[in-house]
Short mmCIF file of C-alpha atoms and ligand atoms in Angstrom, two decimals:
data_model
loop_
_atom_site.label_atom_id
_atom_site.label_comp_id
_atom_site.label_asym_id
_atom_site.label_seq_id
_atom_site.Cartn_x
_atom_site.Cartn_y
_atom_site.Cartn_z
CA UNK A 87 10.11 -28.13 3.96
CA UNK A 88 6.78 -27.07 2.17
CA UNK A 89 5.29 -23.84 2.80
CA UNK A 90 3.10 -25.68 5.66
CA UNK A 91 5.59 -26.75 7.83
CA UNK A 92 6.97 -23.36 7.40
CA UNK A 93 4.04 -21.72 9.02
CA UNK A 94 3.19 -24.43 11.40
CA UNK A 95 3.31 -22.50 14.31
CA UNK A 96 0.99 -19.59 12.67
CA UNK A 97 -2.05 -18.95 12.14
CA UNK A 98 -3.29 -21.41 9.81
CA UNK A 99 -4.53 -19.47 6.30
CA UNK A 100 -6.21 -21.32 3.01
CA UNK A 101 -3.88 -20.51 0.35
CA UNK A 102 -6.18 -21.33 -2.47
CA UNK A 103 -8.66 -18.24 -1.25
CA UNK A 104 -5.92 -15.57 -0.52
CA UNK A 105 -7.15 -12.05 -1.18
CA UNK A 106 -6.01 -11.01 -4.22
CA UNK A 107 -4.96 -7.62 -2.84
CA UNK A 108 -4.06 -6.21 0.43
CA UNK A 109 -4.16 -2.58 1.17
CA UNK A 110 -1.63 -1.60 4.02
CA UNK A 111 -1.70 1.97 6.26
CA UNK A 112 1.74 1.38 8.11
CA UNK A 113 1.42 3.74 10.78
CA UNK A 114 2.93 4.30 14.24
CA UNK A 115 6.50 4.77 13.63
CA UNK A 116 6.76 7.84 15.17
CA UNK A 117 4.92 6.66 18.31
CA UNK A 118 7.57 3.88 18.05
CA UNK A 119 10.56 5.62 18.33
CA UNK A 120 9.24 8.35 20.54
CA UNK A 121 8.65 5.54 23.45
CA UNK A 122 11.89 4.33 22.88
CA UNK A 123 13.22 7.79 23.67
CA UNK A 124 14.42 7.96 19.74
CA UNK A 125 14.19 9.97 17.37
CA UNK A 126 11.09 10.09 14.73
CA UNK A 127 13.46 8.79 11.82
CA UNK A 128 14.31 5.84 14.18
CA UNK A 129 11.10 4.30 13.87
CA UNK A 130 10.84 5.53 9.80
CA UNK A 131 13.82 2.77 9.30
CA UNK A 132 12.60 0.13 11.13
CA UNK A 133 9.26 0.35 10.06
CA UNK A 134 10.98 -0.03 6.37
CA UNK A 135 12.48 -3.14 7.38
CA UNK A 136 8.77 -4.15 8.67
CA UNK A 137 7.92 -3.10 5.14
CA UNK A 138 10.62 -5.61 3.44
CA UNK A 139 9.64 -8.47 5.65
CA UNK A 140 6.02 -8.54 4.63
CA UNK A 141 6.87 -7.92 1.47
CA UNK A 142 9.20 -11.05 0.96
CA UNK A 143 6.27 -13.03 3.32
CA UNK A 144 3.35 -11.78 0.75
CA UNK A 145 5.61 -13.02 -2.35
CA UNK A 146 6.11 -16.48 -0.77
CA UNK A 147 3.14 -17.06 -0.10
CA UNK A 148 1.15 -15.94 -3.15
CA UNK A 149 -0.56 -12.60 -2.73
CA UNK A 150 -0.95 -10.43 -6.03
CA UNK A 151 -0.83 -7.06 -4.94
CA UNK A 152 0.31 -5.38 -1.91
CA UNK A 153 -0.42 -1.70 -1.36
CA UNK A 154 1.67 0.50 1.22
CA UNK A 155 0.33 4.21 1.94
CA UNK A 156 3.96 4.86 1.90
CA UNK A 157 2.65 9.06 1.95
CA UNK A 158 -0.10 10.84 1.73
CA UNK A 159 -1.11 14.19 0.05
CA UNK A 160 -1.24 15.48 3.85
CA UNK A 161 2.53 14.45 5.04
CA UNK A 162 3.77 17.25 4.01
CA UNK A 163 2.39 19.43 7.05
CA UNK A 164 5.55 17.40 8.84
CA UNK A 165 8.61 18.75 9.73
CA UNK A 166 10.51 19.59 6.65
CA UNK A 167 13.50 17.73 8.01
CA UNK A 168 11.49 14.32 8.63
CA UNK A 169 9.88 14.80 4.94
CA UNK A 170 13.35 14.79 4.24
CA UNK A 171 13.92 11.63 5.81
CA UNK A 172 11.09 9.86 4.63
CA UNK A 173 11.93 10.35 0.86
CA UNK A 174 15.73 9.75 1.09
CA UNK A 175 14.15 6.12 2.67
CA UNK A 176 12.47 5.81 -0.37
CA UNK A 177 15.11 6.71 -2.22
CA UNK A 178 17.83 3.83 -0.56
CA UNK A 179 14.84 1.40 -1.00
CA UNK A 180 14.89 2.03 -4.44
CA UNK A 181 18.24 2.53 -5.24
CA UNK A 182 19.02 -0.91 -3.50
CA UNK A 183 16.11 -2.52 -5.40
CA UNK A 184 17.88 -4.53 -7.72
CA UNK A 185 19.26 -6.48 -4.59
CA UNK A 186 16.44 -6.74 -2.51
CA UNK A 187 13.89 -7.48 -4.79
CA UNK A 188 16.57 -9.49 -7.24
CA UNK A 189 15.21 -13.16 -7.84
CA UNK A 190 11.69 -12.25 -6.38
CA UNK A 191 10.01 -11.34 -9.33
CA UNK A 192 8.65 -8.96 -7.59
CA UNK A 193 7.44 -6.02 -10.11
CA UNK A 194 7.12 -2.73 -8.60
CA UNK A 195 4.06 0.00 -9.37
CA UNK A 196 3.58 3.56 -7.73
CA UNK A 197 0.15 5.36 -7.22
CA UNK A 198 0.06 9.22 -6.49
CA UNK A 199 1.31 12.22 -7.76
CA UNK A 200 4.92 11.68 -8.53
CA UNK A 201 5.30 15.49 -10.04
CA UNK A 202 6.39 16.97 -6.43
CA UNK A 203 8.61 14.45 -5.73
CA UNK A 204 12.22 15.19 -6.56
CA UNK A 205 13.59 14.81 -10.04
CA UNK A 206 16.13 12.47 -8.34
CA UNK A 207 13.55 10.27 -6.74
CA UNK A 208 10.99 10.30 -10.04
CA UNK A 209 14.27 8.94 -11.87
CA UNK A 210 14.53 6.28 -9.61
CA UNK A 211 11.46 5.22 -9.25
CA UNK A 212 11.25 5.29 -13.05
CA UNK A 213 14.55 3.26 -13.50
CA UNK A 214 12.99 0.59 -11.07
CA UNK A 215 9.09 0.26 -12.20
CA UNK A 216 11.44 0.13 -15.94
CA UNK A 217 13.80 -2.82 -14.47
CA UNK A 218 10.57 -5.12 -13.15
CA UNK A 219 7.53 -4.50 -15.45
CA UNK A 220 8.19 -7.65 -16.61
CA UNK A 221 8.00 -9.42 -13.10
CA UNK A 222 4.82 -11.78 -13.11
CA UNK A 223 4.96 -12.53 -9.46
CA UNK A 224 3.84 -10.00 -6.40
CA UNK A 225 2.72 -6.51 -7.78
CA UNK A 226 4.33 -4.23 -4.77
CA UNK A 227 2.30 -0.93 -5.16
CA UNK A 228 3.61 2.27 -3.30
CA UNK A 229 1.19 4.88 -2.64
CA UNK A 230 3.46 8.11 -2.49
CA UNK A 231 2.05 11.81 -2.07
CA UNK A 232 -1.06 9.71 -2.72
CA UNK A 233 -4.56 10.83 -1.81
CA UNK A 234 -7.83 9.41 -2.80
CA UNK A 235 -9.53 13.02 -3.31
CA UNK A 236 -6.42 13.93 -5.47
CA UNK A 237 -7.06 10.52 -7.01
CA UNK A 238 -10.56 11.46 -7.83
CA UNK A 239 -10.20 14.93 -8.85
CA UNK A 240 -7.71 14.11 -11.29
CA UNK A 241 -9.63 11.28 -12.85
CA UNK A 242 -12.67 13.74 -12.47
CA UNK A 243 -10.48 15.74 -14.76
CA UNK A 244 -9.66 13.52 -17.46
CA UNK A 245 -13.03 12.40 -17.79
CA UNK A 246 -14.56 15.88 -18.33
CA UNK A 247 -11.78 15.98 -21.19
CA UNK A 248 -12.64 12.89 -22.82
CA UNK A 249 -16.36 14.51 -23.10
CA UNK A 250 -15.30 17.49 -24.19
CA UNK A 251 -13.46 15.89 -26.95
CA UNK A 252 -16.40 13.87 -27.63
CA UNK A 253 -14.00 10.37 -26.26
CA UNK A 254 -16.77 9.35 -23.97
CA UNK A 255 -20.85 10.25 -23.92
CA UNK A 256 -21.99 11.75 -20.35
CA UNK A 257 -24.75 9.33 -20.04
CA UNK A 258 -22.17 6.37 -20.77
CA UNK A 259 -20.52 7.09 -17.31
CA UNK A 260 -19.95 4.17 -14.94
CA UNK A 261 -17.70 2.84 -12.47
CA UNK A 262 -15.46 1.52 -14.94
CA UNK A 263 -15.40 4.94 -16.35
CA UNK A 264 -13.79 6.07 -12.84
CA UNK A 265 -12.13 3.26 -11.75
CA UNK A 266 -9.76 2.63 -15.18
CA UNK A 267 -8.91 6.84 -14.54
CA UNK A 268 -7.98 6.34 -11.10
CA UNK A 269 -4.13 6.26 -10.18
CA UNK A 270 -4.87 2.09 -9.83
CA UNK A 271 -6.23 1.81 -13.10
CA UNK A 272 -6.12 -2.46 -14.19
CA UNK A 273 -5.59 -3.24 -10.18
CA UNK A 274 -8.47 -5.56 -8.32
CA UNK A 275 -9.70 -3.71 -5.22
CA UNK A 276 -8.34 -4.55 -2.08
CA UNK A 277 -10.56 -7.00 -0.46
CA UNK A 278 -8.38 -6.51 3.02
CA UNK A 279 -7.05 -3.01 4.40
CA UNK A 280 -4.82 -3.44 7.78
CA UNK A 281 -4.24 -0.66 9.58
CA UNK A 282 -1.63 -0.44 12.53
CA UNK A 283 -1.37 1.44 15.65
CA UNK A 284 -4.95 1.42 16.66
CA UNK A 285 -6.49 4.50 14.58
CA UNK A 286 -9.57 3.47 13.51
CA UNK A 287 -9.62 5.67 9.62
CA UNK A 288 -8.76 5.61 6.34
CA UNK A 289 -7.16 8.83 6.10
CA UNK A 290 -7.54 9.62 2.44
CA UNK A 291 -6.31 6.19 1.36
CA UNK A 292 -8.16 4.44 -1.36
CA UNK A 293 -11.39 6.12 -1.03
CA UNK A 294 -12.96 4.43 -4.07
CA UNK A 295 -11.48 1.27 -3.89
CA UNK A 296 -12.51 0.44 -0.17
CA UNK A 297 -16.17 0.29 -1.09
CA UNK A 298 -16.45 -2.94 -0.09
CA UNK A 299 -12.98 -3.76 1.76
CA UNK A 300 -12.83 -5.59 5.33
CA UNK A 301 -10.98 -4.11 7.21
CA UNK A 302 -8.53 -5.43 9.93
CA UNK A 303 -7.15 -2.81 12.64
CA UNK A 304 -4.37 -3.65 14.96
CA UNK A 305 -2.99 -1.80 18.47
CA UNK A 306 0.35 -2.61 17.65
CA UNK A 307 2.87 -0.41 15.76
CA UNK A 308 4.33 -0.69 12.39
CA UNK A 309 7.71 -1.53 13.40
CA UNK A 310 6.35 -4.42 15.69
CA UNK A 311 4.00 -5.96 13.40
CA UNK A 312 5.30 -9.36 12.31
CA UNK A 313 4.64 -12.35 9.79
CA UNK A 314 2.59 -13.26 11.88
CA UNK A 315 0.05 -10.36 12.55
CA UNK A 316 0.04 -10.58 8.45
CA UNK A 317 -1.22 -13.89 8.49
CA UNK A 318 -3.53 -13.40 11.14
CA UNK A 319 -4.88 -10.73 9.36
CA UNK A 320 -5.28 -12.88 6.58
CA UNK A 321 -6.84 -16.09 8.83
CA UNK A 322 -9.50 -13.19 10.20
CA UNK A 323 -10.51 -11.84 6.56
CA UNK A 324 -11.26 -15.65 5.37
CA UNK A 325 -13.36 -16.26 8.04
CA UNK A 326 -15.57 -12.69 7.12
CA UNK A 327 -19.05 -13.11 5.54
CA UNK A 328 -18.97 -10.72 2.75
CA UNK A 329 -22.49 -9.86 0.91
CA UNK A 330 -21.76 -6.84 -0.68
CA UNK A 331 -25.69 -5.90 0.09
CA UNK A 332 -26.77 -9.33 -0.55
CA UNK A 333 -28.23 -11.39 2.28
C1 IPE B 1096 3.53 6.07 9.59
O1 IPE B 1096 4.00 6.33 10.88
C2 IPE B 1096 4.57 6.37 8.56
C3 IPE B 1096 4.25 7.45 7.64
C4 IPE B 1096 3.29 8.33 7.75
C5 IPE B 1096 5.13 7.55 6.52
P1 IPE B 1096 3.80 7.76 11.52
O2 IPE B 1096 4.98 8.60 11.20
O3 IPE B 1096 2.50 8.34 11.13
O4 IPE B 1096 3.81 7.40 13.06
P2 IPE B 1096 2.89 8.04 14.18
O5 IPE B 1096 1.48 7.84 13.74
O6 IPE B 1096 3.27 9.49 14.25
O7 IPE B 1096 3.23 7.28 15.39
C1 IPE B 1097 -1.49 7.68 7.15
O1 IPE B 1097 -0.88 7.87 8.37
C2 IPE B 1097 -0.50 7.89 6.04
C3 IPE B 1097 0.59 6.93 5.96
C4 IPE B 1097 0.77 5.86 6.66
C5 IPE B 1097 1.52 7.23 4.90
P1 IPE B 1097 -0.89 9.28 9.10
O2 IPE B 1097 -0.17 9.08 10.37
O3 IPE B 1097 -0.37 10.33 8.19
O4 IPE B 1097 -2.46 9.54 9.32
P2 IPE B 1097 -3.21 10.41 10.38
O5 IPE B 1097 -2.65 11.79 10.29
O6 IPE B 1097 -2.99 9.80 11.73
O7 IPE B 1097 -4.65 10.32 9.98
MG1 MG B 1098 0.64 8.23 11.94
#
């Protein structure tokens, strides 16, 4: 069966102009659950499983990097107890790595500031980005107590230290300056963000990087969105005129 016939029934995508890398804000797990009459962490877990699925569907099918906004600098004004939740997710995700990424080639990255997560979890995720920086197929990027203004100020930072130390000249500045200081250092920007559950805003995600991303929005929840939706997402974006201010 080639990858075609596969997808017959979806929506038909070119696969020789895939963006490079998509940018996903998986949100509306709580809203999820809630309508189900289940608890919060409920809809955390499926909405991982959502996660794996269009994770193994990005590999197949050839995209280079996928970015989840797994959380953000601001998710920590939640309930203690569903913080709690979230990470030991995380954590089983990664512990379990070696089986559910094994024969994917999958190589794993994280984006953020790791130093408030626990020692336990910064082990792990050490242990895994170790175990596949060798992978050449999809980079899988996690975004975890990740926020772009964090992002900026702390490449802000180094920057002002390079010039201090006489590294780099003030008037030398340029994007490239910023963009190899910013958590995604050596990654393409996006040239697709999705977004799920019907907000309409980037909520501190990738502020730098979504210059000139198209964006796709969706009503449906995390846990519900599908292959499909992906690929849809996908079939939409190709058919976008981008000009990046040209005519
Ligand atoms: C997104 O779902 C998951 C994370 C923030 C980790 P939410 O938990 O934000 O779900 P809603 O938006 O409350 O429904
Ligand atoms: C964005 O979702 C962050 C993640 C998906 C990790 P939120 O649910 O936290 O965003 P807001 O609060 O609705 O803007
Ligand atoms: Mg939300």
């Amino acid at each position: 069966m080639t990858l075609l016939d596969k997808f017959k029934k979806m929506p038909s995508i070119d696969v020789n102009r895939l963006p490079v890398h998509i940018a996903i804000i998986p949100d509306g797990n709580g809203r999820w659950a809630t309508r189900r009459g289940m608890p919060r962490s409920a809809g955390h877990r499926e909405g991982a499983n959502t996660m794996k699925r269009i994770v193994r569907l990005a590999n197949e099918i050839g995209i280079k990097y996928i970015t989840f906004y797994a959380f953000s600098t601001e998710n920590w004004k939640r309930p203690e107890s569903e913080v709690n939740y979230l990470m030991s997710l995380l954590k089983e995700f990664l512990q379990n790595a070696d089986r559910e990424l094994a024969g994917s080639n999958i190589k794993l990255q994280v984006i953020g500031d790791l130093s408030r997560l626990s020692d336990e979890l910064q082990e792990e995720i050490h242990r895994v980005t170790e175990n596949t920086s060798g992978n050449t197929g999809l980079n899988l990027i996690f975004a975890l107590n990740y926020g772009g203004r964090d992002e900026l100020i702390q490449a802000i930072r180094k920057i002002v230290k390079d010039a201090r130390e006489g590294r780099i000249n003030p008037e030398d500045i340029d994007e490239k300056t910023v963009s190899e200081r910013l958590y995604t250092g050596g990654v393409p920007d996006p040239e697709l963000l999705i977004r799920t559950s019907g907000e309409l805003r980037l909520s501190n995600f990738l502020l730098w990087q979504t210059a000139y991303t198209e964006f796709w929005y969706t009503k449906k929840l995390w846990p519900d969105f599908s292959k499909k939706d992906f690929l849809e997402a996908i079939r939409v974006y190709q058919q976008r005129n981008r000009r990046f201010g040209g005519i």
